[in-house]
Amino acid sequence: MCTRIILLASLIIGLSCNSNPENPPPPMEETTTSIVNDTGKAIPAQQSFQPDKNKLYVYLTFDDGPQHGTRAVFDLCKTEGVKASFFMVGQHTAQRKNGLLLVDSIKSAYPQTVVANHSYTHANGHYKYFYRHPEMAFADFQQAQQYLQISLPIIRLPGNSGWVLKDTTHLSHLVSRVGKKLDSAGYNLIGWDLEWHFNKHSAKPVQSSQTMVNEVNRLFQENKTFHPNHIVILMHDRMFRDSADLVKLKEMITGLQANPTIIFETVDHYPGLKWLKNR
Ligand SMILES: [Zn+2]
């Protein structure tokens, strides 16, 4: 319990550091939700992050961990000093030796890295069945939230780029009922703007690091991101389990850093998230 309170406190302090002290915090929302909380106590609403309009924000997101590659990606982000978000799977954590320890390491590195919810079972690969049973799917996300002791109300749907923010929703027909249920319970859903694809057999990255950099720059220039000046990049931890492929991730980061207006952020700073008094 003690560790959780300290982590939660550091999360709140970390977010507060980004706020302008001249502006009073926004009023707290009155919403009470059924999101599993790990403290049993109400916490203050988070201060909304105010992005710099002259900057471009890149959210590096890594899905499906813990897997082979998670530790390497985490270490690289620390070494390079870039922020990253890990959407983790409960079952992968349970099946992996010291899985929860790795999840805790990533959480403890906040504000550099965050852990968010990518379901407990990852739909067992049967997405249509999963999303056509919204009660079951909802329980699955709740189970992951509880098992991984995630404090952020942020989810990424398995196999689907659905979005639910405070004032914006973008859900395909298949995931609509699950998305609305999660929305009512106070969760945000974060999809992605650009995917670094992987080979289905080898799990190796398909595009080159330079192609990824070019794509990021193009999407920014053509204003083709879900939110202007903010781009969410989807990757998978397993793509970078080999050191030769990890180098490609480093190259992409270096290529993006060549643009001085780019800032790397974690998904809890994405514009338009809803923050809750009780969770
Ligand atoms: Zn996934």
PDB file of N, CA and C in Angstrom, residues 97-185:
ATOM      1  N   LYS A  97       8.033 -15.042 -15.971  1.00  0.00           N
ATOM      2  CA  LYS A  97       8.771 -15.020 -14.708  1.00  0.00           C
ATOM      3  C   LYS A  97       9.120 -13.564 -14.365  1.00  0.00           C
ATOM      4  N   ASN A  98       8.789 -13.168 -13.163  1.00  0.00           N
ATOM      5  CA  ASN A  98       9.043 -11.798 -12.707  1.00  0.00           C
ATOM      6  C   ASN A  98       8.337 -10.736 -13.563  1.00  0.00           C
ATOM      7  N   GLY A  99       7.215 -11.153 -14.185  1.00  0.00           N
ATOM      8  CA  GLY A  99       6.469 -10.226 -15.034  1.00  0.00           C
ATOM      9  C   GLY A  99       6.013  -8.993 -14.273  1.00  0.00           C
ATOM     10  N   LEU A 100       5.473  -9.208 -13.071  1.00  0.00           N
ATOM     11  CA  LEU A 100       4.980  -8.058 -12.304  1.00  0.00           C
ATOM     12  C   LEU A 100       6.120  -7.144 -11.877  1.00  0.00           C
ATOM     13  N   LEU A 101       7.282  -7.727 -11.642  1.00  0.00           N
ATOM     14  CA  LEU A 101       8.448  -6.900 -11.266  1.00  0.00           C
ATOM     15  C   LEU A 101       8.829  -5.962 -12.413  1.00  0.00           C
ATOM     16  N   LEU A 102       8.780  -6.493 -13.630  1.00  0.00           N
ATOM     17  CA  LEU A 102       9.108  -5.662 -14.796  1.00  0.00           C
ATOM     18  C   LEU A 102       8.064  -4.550 -14.977  1.00  0.00           C
ATOM     19  N   VAL A 103       6.801  -4.920 -14.788  1.00  0.00           N
ATOM     20  CA  VAL A 103       5.729  -3.907 -14.870  1.00  0.00           C
ATOM     21  C   VAL A 103       5.982  -2.821 -13.832  1.00  0.00           C
ATOM     22  N   ASP A 104       6.337  -3.239 -12.620  1.00  0.00           N
ATOM     23  CA  ASP A 104       6.594  -2.264 -11.550  1.00  0.00           C
ATOM     24  C   ASP A 104       7.803  -1.385 -11.873  1.00  0.00           C
ATOM     25  N   SER A 105       8.831  -1.957 -12.496  1.00  0.00           N
ATOM     26  CA  SER A 105      10.011  -1.162 -12.868  1.00  0.00           C
ATOM     27  C   SER A 105       9.626  -0.056 -13.834  1.00  0.00           C
ATOM     28  N   ILE A 106       8.780  -0.406 -14.791  1.00  0.00           N
ATOM     29  CA  ILE A 106       8.369   0.580 -15.800  1.00  0.00           C
ATOM     30  C   ILE A 106       7.509   1.659 -15.154  1.00  0.00           C
ATOM     31  N   LYS A 107       6.613   1.237 -14.249  1.00  0.00           N
ATOM     32  CA  LYS A 107       5.785   2.221 -13.521  1.00  0.00           C
ATOM     33  C   LYS A 107       6.651   3.140 -12.671  1.00  0.00           C
ATOM     34  N   SER A 108       7.653   2.549 -12.031  1.00  0.00           N
ATOM     35  CA  SER A 108       8.490   3.325 -11.107  1.00  0.00           C
ATOM     36  C   SER A 108       9.340   4.372 -11.810  1.00  0.00           C
ATOM     37  N   ALA A 109       9.518   4.208 -13.122  1.00  0.00           N
ATOM     38  CA  ALA A 109      10.342   5.174 -13.872  1.00  0.00           C
ATOM     39  C   ALA A 109       9.531   6.399 -14.295  1.00  0.00           C
ATOM     40  N   TYR A 110       8.265   6.501 -13.833  1.00  0.00           N
ATOM     41  CA  TYR A 110       7.473   7.681 -14.139  1.00  0.00           C
ATOM     42  C   TYR A 110       8.208   8.930 -13.647  1.00  0.00           C
ATOM     43  N   PRO A 111       8.250  10.045 -14.365  1.00  0.00           N
ATOM     44  CA  PRO A 111       7.420  10.368 -15.530  1.00  0.00           C
ATOM     45  C   PRO A 111       8.002   9.956 -16.884  1.00  0.00           C
ATOM     46  N   GLN A 112       9.098   9.213 -16.875  1.00  0.00           N
ATOM     47  CA  GLN A 112       9.669   8.838 -18.176  1.00  0.00           C
ATOM     48  C   GLN A 112       8.843   7.764 -18.878  1.00  0.00           C
ATOM     49  N   THR A 113       8.325   6.835 -18.113  1.00  0.00           N
ATOM     50  CA  THR A 113       7.535   5.765 -18.718  1.00  0.00           C
ATOM     51  C   THR A 113       6.240   5.561 -17.931  1.00  0.00           C
ATOM     52  N   VAL A 114       5.197   5.140 -18.637  1.00  0.00           N
ATOM     53  CA  VAL A 114       3.945   4.788 -17.972  1.00  0.00           C
ATOM     54  C   VAL A 114       3.486   3.409 -18.445  1.00  0.00           C
ATOM     55  N   VAL A 115       2.693   2.789 -17.579  1.00  0.00           N
ATOM     56  CA  VAL A 115       2.047   1.520 -17.923  1.00  0.00           C
ATOM     57  C   VAL A 115       0.556   1.790 -18.060  1.00  0.00           C
ATOM     58  N   ALA A 116      -0.021   1.343 -19.165  1.00  0.00           N
ATOM     59  CA  ALA A 116      -1.461   1.470 -19.369  1.00  0.00           C
ATOM     60  C   ALA A 116      -2.038   0.096 -19.729  1.00  0.00           C
ATOM     61  N   ASN A 117      -3.357   0.053 -19.799  1.00  0.00           N
ATOM     62  CA  ASN A 117      -4.113  -1.206 -19.859  1.00  0.00           C
ATOM     63  C   ASN A 117      -4.338  -1.658 -21.304  1.00  0.00           C
ATOM     64  N   HIS A 118      -3.910  -2.878 -21.606  1.00  0.00           N
ATOM     65  CA  HIS A 118      -4.138  -3.441 -22.947  1.00  0.00           C
ATOM     66  C   HIS A 118      -4.912  -4.757 -22.832  1.00  0.00           C
ATOM     67  N   SER A 119      -5.738  -4.859 -21.769  1.00  0.00           N
ATOM     68  CA  SER A 119      -6.621  -6.010 -21.482  1.00  0.00           C
ATOM     69  C   SER A 119      -5.873  -7.104 -20.707  1.00  0.00           C
ATOM     70  N   TYR A 120      -6.659  -8.064 -20.200  1.00  0.00           N
ATOM     71  CA  TYR A 120      -6.041  -9.187 -19.490  1.00  0.00           C
ATOM     72  C   TYR A 120      -5.679 -10.308 -20.462  1.00  0.00           C
ATOM     73  N   THR A 121      -6.587 -10.612 -21.382  1.00  0.00           N
ATOM     74  CA  THR A 121      -6.371 -11.780 -22.262  1.00  0.00           C
ATOM     75  C   THR A 121      -5.946 -11.417 -23.685  1.00  0.00           C
ATOM     76  N   HIS A 122      -5.947 -10.128 -24.014  1.00  0.00           N
ATOM     77  CA  HIS A 122      -5.745  -9.697 -25.406  1.00  0.00           C
ATOM     78  C   HIS A 122      -6.755 -10.389 -26.319  1.00  0.00           C
ATOM     79  N   ALA A 123      -7.955 -10.576 -25.785  1.00  0.00           N
ATOM     80  CA  ALA A 123      -9.064 -11.190 -26.538  1.00  0.00           C
ATOM     81  C   ALA A 123      -8.742 -12.620 -26.970  1.00  0.00           C
ATOM     82  N   ASN A 124      -7.676 -13.180 -26.451  1.00  0.00           N
ATOM     83  CA  ASN A 124      -7.207 -14.511 -26.878  1.00  0.00           C
ATOM     84  C   ASN A 124      -7.118 -14.599 -28.397  1.00  0.00           C
ATOM     85  N   GLY A 125      -6.912 -13.459 -29.017  1.00  0.00           N
ATOM     86  CA  GLY A 125      -6.766 -13.418 -30.476  1.00  0.00           C
ATOM     87  C   GLY A 125      -8.086 -13.457 -31.233  1.00  0.00           C
ATOM     88  N   HIS A 126      -9.224 -13.598 -30.515  1.00  0.00           N
ATOM     89  CA  HIS A 126     -10.530 -13.678 -31.184  1.00  0.00           C
ATOM     90  C   HIS A 126     -11.266 -12.350 -30.988  1.00  0.00           C
ATOM     91  N   TYR A 127     -10.910 -11.368 -31.798  1.00  0.00           N
ATOM     92  CA  TYR A 127     -11.390 -10.007 -31.577  1.00  0.00           C
ATOM     93  C   TYR A 127     -12.901  -9.868 -31.759  1.00  0.00           C
ATOM     94  N   LYS A 128     -13.434 -10.480 -32.803  1.00  0.00           N
ATOM     95  CA  LYS A 128     -14.873 -10.337 -33.056  1.00  0.00           C
ATOM     96  C   LYS A 128     -15.679 -10.888 -31.887  1.00  0.00           C
ATOM     97  N   TYR A 129     -15.316 -12.065 -31.435  1.00  0.00           N
ATOM     98  CA  TYR A 129     -16.031 -12.675 -30.304  1.00  0.00           C
ATOM     99  C   TYR A 129     -15.910 -11.788 -29.069  1.00  0.00           C
ATOM    100  N   PHE A 130     -14.726 -11.298 -28.827  1.00  0.00           N
ATOM    101  CA  PHE A 130     -14.445 -10.457 -27.655  1.00  0.00           C
ATOM    102  C   PHE A 130     -15.331  -9.205 -27.670  1.00  0.00           C
ATOM    103  N   TYR A 131     -15.330  -8.499 -28.787  1.00  0.00           N
ATOM    104  CA  TYR A 131     -16.049  -7.225 -28.831  1.00  0.00           C
ATOM    105  C   TYR A 131     -17.567  -7.411 -28.954  1.00  0.00           C
ATOM    106  N   ARG A 132     -17.992  -8.600 -29.369  1.00  0.00           N
ATOM    107  CA  ARG A 132     -19.443  -8.855 -29.439  1.00  0.00           C
ATOM    108  C   ARG A 132     -20.004  -9.293 -28.092  1.00  0.00           C
ATOM    109  N   HIS A 133     -19.147  -9.391 -27.098  1.00  0.00           N
ATOM    110  CA  HIS A 133     -19.577  -9.722 -25.733  1.00  0.00           C
ATOM    111  C   HIS A 133     -19.065  -8.623 -24.792  1.00  0.00           C
ATOM    112  N   PRO A 134     -19.724  -7.471 -24.833  1.00  0.00           N
ATOM    113  CA  PRO A 134     -19.192  -6.301 -24.121  1.00  0.00           C
ATOM    114  C   PRO A 134     -19.042  -6.481 -22.615  1.00  0.00           C
ATOM    115  N   GLU A 135     -19.934  -7.244 -21.985  1.00  0.00           N
ATOM    116  CA  GLU A 135     -19.815  -7.454 -20.530  1.00  0.00           C
ATOM    117  C   GLU A 135     -18.521  -8.213 -20.230  1.00  0.00           C
ATOM    118  N   MET A 136     -18.282  -9.227 -21.021  1.00  0.00           N
ATOM    119  CA  MET A 136     -17.084 -10.052 -20.834  1.00  0.00           C
ATOM    120  C   MET A 136     -15.818  -9.211 -21.113  1.00  0.00           C
ATOM    121  N   ALA A 137     -15.867  -8.437 -22.180  1.00  0.00           N
ATOM    122  CA  ALA A 137     -14.707  -7.618 -22.527  1.00  0.00           C
ATOM    123  C   ALA A 137     -14.437  -6.572 -21.445  1.00  0.00           C
ATOM    124  N   PHE A 138     -15.505  -5.971 -20.954  1.00  0.00           N
ATOM    125  CA  PHE A 138     -15.352  -4.962 -19.905  1.00  0.00           C
ATOM    126  C   PHE A 138     -14.685  -5.580 -18.667  1.00  0.00           C
ATOM    127  N   ALA A 139     -15.174  -6.756 -18.286  1.00  0.00           N
ATOM    128  CA  ALA A 139     -14.600  -7.446 -17.117  1.00  0.00           C
ATOM    129  C   ALA A 139     -13.122  -7.758 -17.346  1.00  0.00           C
ATOM    130  N   ASP A 140     -12.782  -8.068 -18.587  1.00  0.00           N
ATOM    131  CA  ASP A 140     -11.399  -8.382 -18.940  1.00  0.00           C
ATOM    132  C   ASP A 140     -10.486  -7.170 -18.703  1.00  0.00           C
ATOM    133  N   PHE A 141     -10.944  -5.997 -19.112  1.00  0.00           N
ATOM    134  CA  PHE A 141     -10.143  -4.777 -18.881  1.00  0.00           C
ATOM    135  C   PHE A 141     -10.054  -4.454 -17.394  1.00  0.00           C
ATOM    136  N   GLN A 142     -11.157  -4.672 -16.687  1.00  0.00           N
ATOM    137  CA  GLN A 142     -11.140  -4.428 -15.241  1.00  0.00           C
ATOM    138  C   GLN A 142     -10.143  -5.359 -14.547  1.00  0.00           C
ATOM    139  N   GLN A 143     -10.125  -6.599 -15.019  1.00  0.00           N
ATOM    140  CA  GLN A 143      -9.195  -7.584 -14.438  1.00  0.00           C
ATOM    141  C   GLN A 143      -7.744  -7.148 -14.647  1.00  0.00           C
ATOM    142  N   ALA A 144      -7.457  -6.648 -15.841  1.00  0.00           N
ATOM    143  CA  ALA A 144      -6.088  -6.175 -16.123  1.00  0.00           C
ATOM    144  C   ALA A 144      -5.747  -4.969 -15.263  1.00  0.00           C
ATOM    145  N   GLN A 145      -6.706  -4.048 -15.136  1.00  0.00           N
ATOM    146  CA  GLN A 145      -6.478  -2.837 -14.345  1.00  0.00           C
ATOM    147  C   GLN A 145      -6.121  -3.208 -12.903  1.00  0.00           C
ATOM    148  N   GLN A 146      -6.836  -4.221 -12.400  1.00  0.00           N
ATOM    149  CA  GLN A 146      -6.628  -4.646 -11.015  1.00  0.00           C
ATOM    150  C   GLN A 146      -5.328  -5.457 -10.881  1.00  0.00           C
ATOM    151  N   TYR A 147      -5.131  -6.394 -11.764  1.00  0.00           N
ATOM    152  CA  TYR A 147      -3.964  -7.275 -11.647  1.00  0.00           C
ATOM    153  C   TYR A 147      -2.652  -6.507 -11.832  1.00  0.00           C
ATOM    154  N   LEU A 148      -2.651  -5.594 -12.791  1.00  0.00           N
ATOM    155  CA  LEU A 148      -1.439  -4.816 -13.061  1.00  0.00           C
ATOM    156  C   LEU A 148      -1.343  -3.580 -12.158  1.00  0.00           C
ATOM    157  N   GLN A 149      -2.410  -3.374 -11.354  1.00  0.00           N
ATOM    158  CA  GLN A 149      -2.473  -2.222 -10.437  1.00  0.00           C
ATOM    159  C   GLN A 149      -2.140  -0.923 -11.177  1.00  0.00           C
ATOM    160  N   ILE A 150      -2.898  -0.720 -12.248  1.00  0.00           N
ATOM    161  CA  ILE A 150      -2.708   0.473 -13.079  1.00  0.00           C
ATOM    162  C   ILE A 150      -3.543   1.607 -12.501  1.00  0.00           C
ATOM    163  N   SER A 151      -2.917   2.743 -12.295  1.00  0.00           N
ATOM    164  CA  SER A 151      -3.652   3.875 -11.742  1.00  0.00           C
ATOM    165  C   SER A 151      -4.220   4.781 -12.831  1.00  0.00           C
ATOM    166  N   LEU A 152      -3.657   4.736 -14.039  1.00  0.00           N
ATOM    167  CA  LEU A 152      -4.162   5.594 -15.120  1.00  0.00           C
ATOM    168  C   LEU A 152      -5.423   4.989 -15.731  1.00  0.00           C
ATOM    169  N   PRO A 153      -6.449   5.806 -15.987  1.00  0.00           N
ATOM    170  CA  PRO A 153      -7.653   5.284 -16.650  1.00  0.00           C
ATOM    171  C   PRO A 153      -7.496   5.306 -18.172  1.00  0.00           C
ATOM    172  N   ILE A 154      -6.454   4.635 -18.657  1.00  0.00           N
ATOM    173  CA  ILE A 154      -6.124   4.687 -20.088  1.00  0.00           C
ATOM    174  C   ILE A 154      -5.986   3.262 -20.626  1.00  0.00           C
ATOM    175  N   ILE A 155      -6.741   3.014 -21.685  1.00  0.00           N
ATOM    176  CA  ILE A 155      -6.790   1.671 -22.287  1.00  0.00           C
ATOM    177  C   ILE A 155      -6.465   1.768 -23.769  1.00  0.00           C
ATOM    178  N   ARG A 156      -5.814   0.736 -24.275  1.00  0.00           N
ATOM    179  CA  ARG A 156      -5.777   0.546 -25.731  1.00  0.00           C
ATOM    180  C   ARG A 156      -6.475  -0.782 -26.028  1.00  0.00           C
ATOM    181  N   LEU A 157      -7.423  -0.743 -26.951  1.00  0.00           N
ATOM    182  CA  LEU A 157      -8.143  -1.954 -27.315  1.00  0.00           C
ATOM    183  C   LEU A 157      -7.211  -2.908 -28.056  1.00  0.00           C
ATOM    184  N   PRO A 158      -7.286  -4.205 -27.784  1.00  0.00           N
ATOM    185  CA  PRO A 158      -6.513  -5.162 -28.583  1.00  0.00           C
ATOM    186  C   PRO A 158      -7.012  -5.189 -30.028  1.00  0.00           C
ATOM    187  N   GLY A 159      -6.084  -5.055 -30.950  1.00  0.00           N
ATOM    188  CA  GLY A 159      -6.404  -5.201 -32.376  1.00  0.00           C
ATOM    189  C   GLY A 159      -7.329  -4.152 -32.944  1.00  0.00           C
ATOM    190  N   ASN A 160      -7.445  -3.007 -32.303  1.00  0.00           N
ATOM    191  CA  ASN A 160      -8.376  -1.987 -32.801  1.00  0.00           C
ATOM    192  C   ASN A 160      -7.946  -0.598 -32.345  1.00  0.00           C
ATOM    193  N   SER A 161      -7.960   0.342 -33.280  1.00  0.00           N
ATOM    194  CA  SER A 161      -7.521   1.702 -32.960  1.00  0.00           C
ATOM    195  C   SER A 161      -8.702   2.591 -32.589  1.00  0.00           C
ATOM    196  N   GLY A 162      -9.440   2.192 -31.565  1.00  0.00           N
ATOM    197  CA  GLY A 162     -10.570   3.003 -31.094  1.00  0.00           C
ATOM    198  C   GLY A 162     -10.091   4.135 -30.193  1.00  0.00           C
ATOM    199  N   TRP A 163     -10.835   5.248 -30.248  1.00  0.00           N
ATOM    200  CA  TRP A 163     -10.493   6.397 -29.417  1.00  0.00           C
ATOM    201  C   TRP A 163     -11.696   6.817 -28.584  1.00  0.00           C
ATOM    202  N   VAL A 164     -11.469   7.070 -27.313  1.00  0.00           N
ATOM    203  CA  VAL A 164     -12.462   7.708 -26.454  1.00  0.00           C
ATOM    204  C   VAL A 164     -11.718   8.685 -25.556  1.00  0.00           C
ATOM    205  N   LEU A 165     -12.020   9.974 -25.742  1.00  0.00           N
ATOM    206  CA  LEU A 165     -11.437  11.008 -24.890  1.00  0.00           C
ATOM    207  C   LEU A 165     -12.595  11.776 -24.249  1.00  0.00           C
ATOM    208  N   LYS A 166     -12.284  12.876 -23.614  1.00  0.00           N
ATOM    209  CA  LYS A 166     -13.329  13.613 -22.902  1.00  0.00           C
ATOM    210  C   LYS A 166     -14.443  14.081 -23.844  1.00  0.00           C
ATOM    211  N   ASP A 167     -14.036  14.670 -24.966  1.00  0.00           N
ATOM    212  CA  ASP A 167     -15.036  15.233 -25.886  1.00  0.00           C
ATOM    213  C   ASP A 167     -14.998  14.596 -27.271  1.00  0.00           C
ATOM    214  N   THR A 168     -14.196  13.593 -27.450  1.00  0.00           N
ATOM    215  CA  THR A 168     -14.038  12.982 -28.775  1.00  0.00           C
ATOM    216  C   THR A 168     -14.142  11.474 -28.679  1.00  0.00           C
ATOM    217  N   THR A 169     -14.914  10.896 -29.594  1.00  0.00           N
ATOM    218  CA  THR A 169     -15.026   9.440 -29.640  1.00  0.00           C
ATOM    219  C   THR A 169     -14.920   8.992 -31.086  1.00  0.00           C
ATOM    220  N   HIS A 170     -14.132   7.972 -31.317  1.00  0.00           N
ATOM    221  CA  HIS A 170     -14.034   7.398 -32.658  1.00  0.00           C
ATOM    222  C   HIS A 170     -13.966   5.878 -32.491  1.00  0.00           C
ATOM    223  N   LEU A 171     -15.114   5.242 -32.721  1.00  0.00           N
ATOM    224  CA  LEU A 171     -15.196   3.793 -32.496  1.00  0.00           C
ATOM    225  C   LEU A 171     -15.825   3.129 -33.718  1.00  0.00           C
ATOM    226  N   SER A 172     -15.220   2.060 -34.186  1.00  0.00           N
ATOM    227  CA  SER A 172     -15.829   1.311 -35.286  1.00  0.00           C
ATOM    228  C   SER A 172     -17.062   0.580 -34.740  1.00  0.00           C
ATOM    229  N   HIS A 173     -17.885   0.101 -35.652  1.00  0.00           N
ATOM    230  CA  HIS A 173     -19.114  -0.580 -35.233  1.00  0.00           C
ATOM    231  C   HIS A 173     -18.800  -1.769 -34.311  1.00  0.00           C
ATOM    232  N   LEU A 174     -17.754  -2.513 -34.658  1.00  0.00           N
ATOM    233  CA  LEU A 174     -17.422  -3.711 -33.880  1.00  0.00           C
ATOM    234  C   LEU A 174     -17.164  -3.397 -32.404  1.00  0.00           C
ATOM    235  N   VAL A 175     -16.450  -2.325 -32.137  1.00  0.00           N
ATOM    236  CA  VAL A 175     -16.025  -2.055 -30.752  1.00  0.00           C
ATOM    237  C   VAL A 175     -16.913  -1.006 -30.068  1.00  0.00           C
ATOM    238  N   SER A 176     -17.946  -0.578 -30.766  1.00  0.00           N
ATOM    239  CA  SER A 176     -18.753   0.532 -30.263  1.00  0.00           C
ATOM    240  C   SER A 176     -19.333   0.261 -28.868  1.00  0.00           C
ATOM    241  N   ARG A 177     -19.913  -0.916 -28.655  1.00  0.00           N
ATOM    242  CA  ARG A 177     -20.558  -1.175 -27.358  1.00  0.00           C
ATOM    243  C   ARG A 177     -19.529  -1.260 -26.227  1.00  0.00           C
ATOM    244  N   VAL A 178     -18.413  -1.902 -26.498  1.00  0.00           N
ATOM    245  CA  VAL A 178     -17.355  -2.002 -25.474  1.00  0.00           C
ATOM    246  C   VAL A 178     -16.783  -0.620 -25.181  1.00  0.00           C
ATOM    247  N   GLY A 179     -16.540   0.146 -26.241  1.00  0.00           N
ATOM    248  CA  GLY A 179     -15.969   1.482 -26.068  1.00  0.00           C
ATOM    249  C   GLY A 179     -16.868   2.374 -25.237  1.00  0.00           C
ATOM    250  N   LYS A 180     -18.166   2.328 -25.500  1.00  0.00           N
ATOM    251  CA  LYS A 180     -19.106   3.159 -24.743  1.00  0.00           C
ATOM    252  C   LYS A 180     -19.174   2.720 -23.287  1.00  0.00           C
ATOM    253  N   LYS A 181     -19.102   1.440 -23.060  1.00  0.00           N
ATOM    254  CA  LYS A 181     -19.135   0.928 -21.688  1.00  0.00           C
ATOM    255  C   LYS A 181     -17.888   1.386 -20.912  1.00  0.00           C
ATOM    256  N   LEU A 182     -16.765   1.316 -21.563  1.00  0.00           N
ATOM    257  CA  LEU A 182     -15.524   1.772 -20.916  1.00  0.00           C
ATOM    258  C   LEU A 182     -15.559   3.286 -20.709  1.00  0.00           C
ATOM    259  N   ASP A 183     -16.131   3.987 -21.680  1.00  0.00           N
ATOM    260  CA  ASP A 183     -16.281   5.442 -21.569  1.00  0.00           C
ATOM    261  C   ASP A 183     -17.133   5.784 -20.348  1.00  0.00           C
ATOM    262  N   SER A 184     -18.265   5.106 -20.192  1.00  0.00           N
ATOM    263  CA  SER A 184     -19.161   5.372 -19.060  1.00  0.00           C
ATOM    264  C   SER A 184     -18.472   5.109 -17.732  1.00  0.00           C
ATOM    265  N   ALA A 185     -17.567   4.168 -17.735  1.00  0.00           N
ATOM    266  CA  ALA A 185     -16.849   3.830 -16.499  1.00  0.00           C
ATOM    267  C   ALA A 185     -15.663   4.767 -16.249  1.00  0.00           C
TER     268      ALA A 185
END
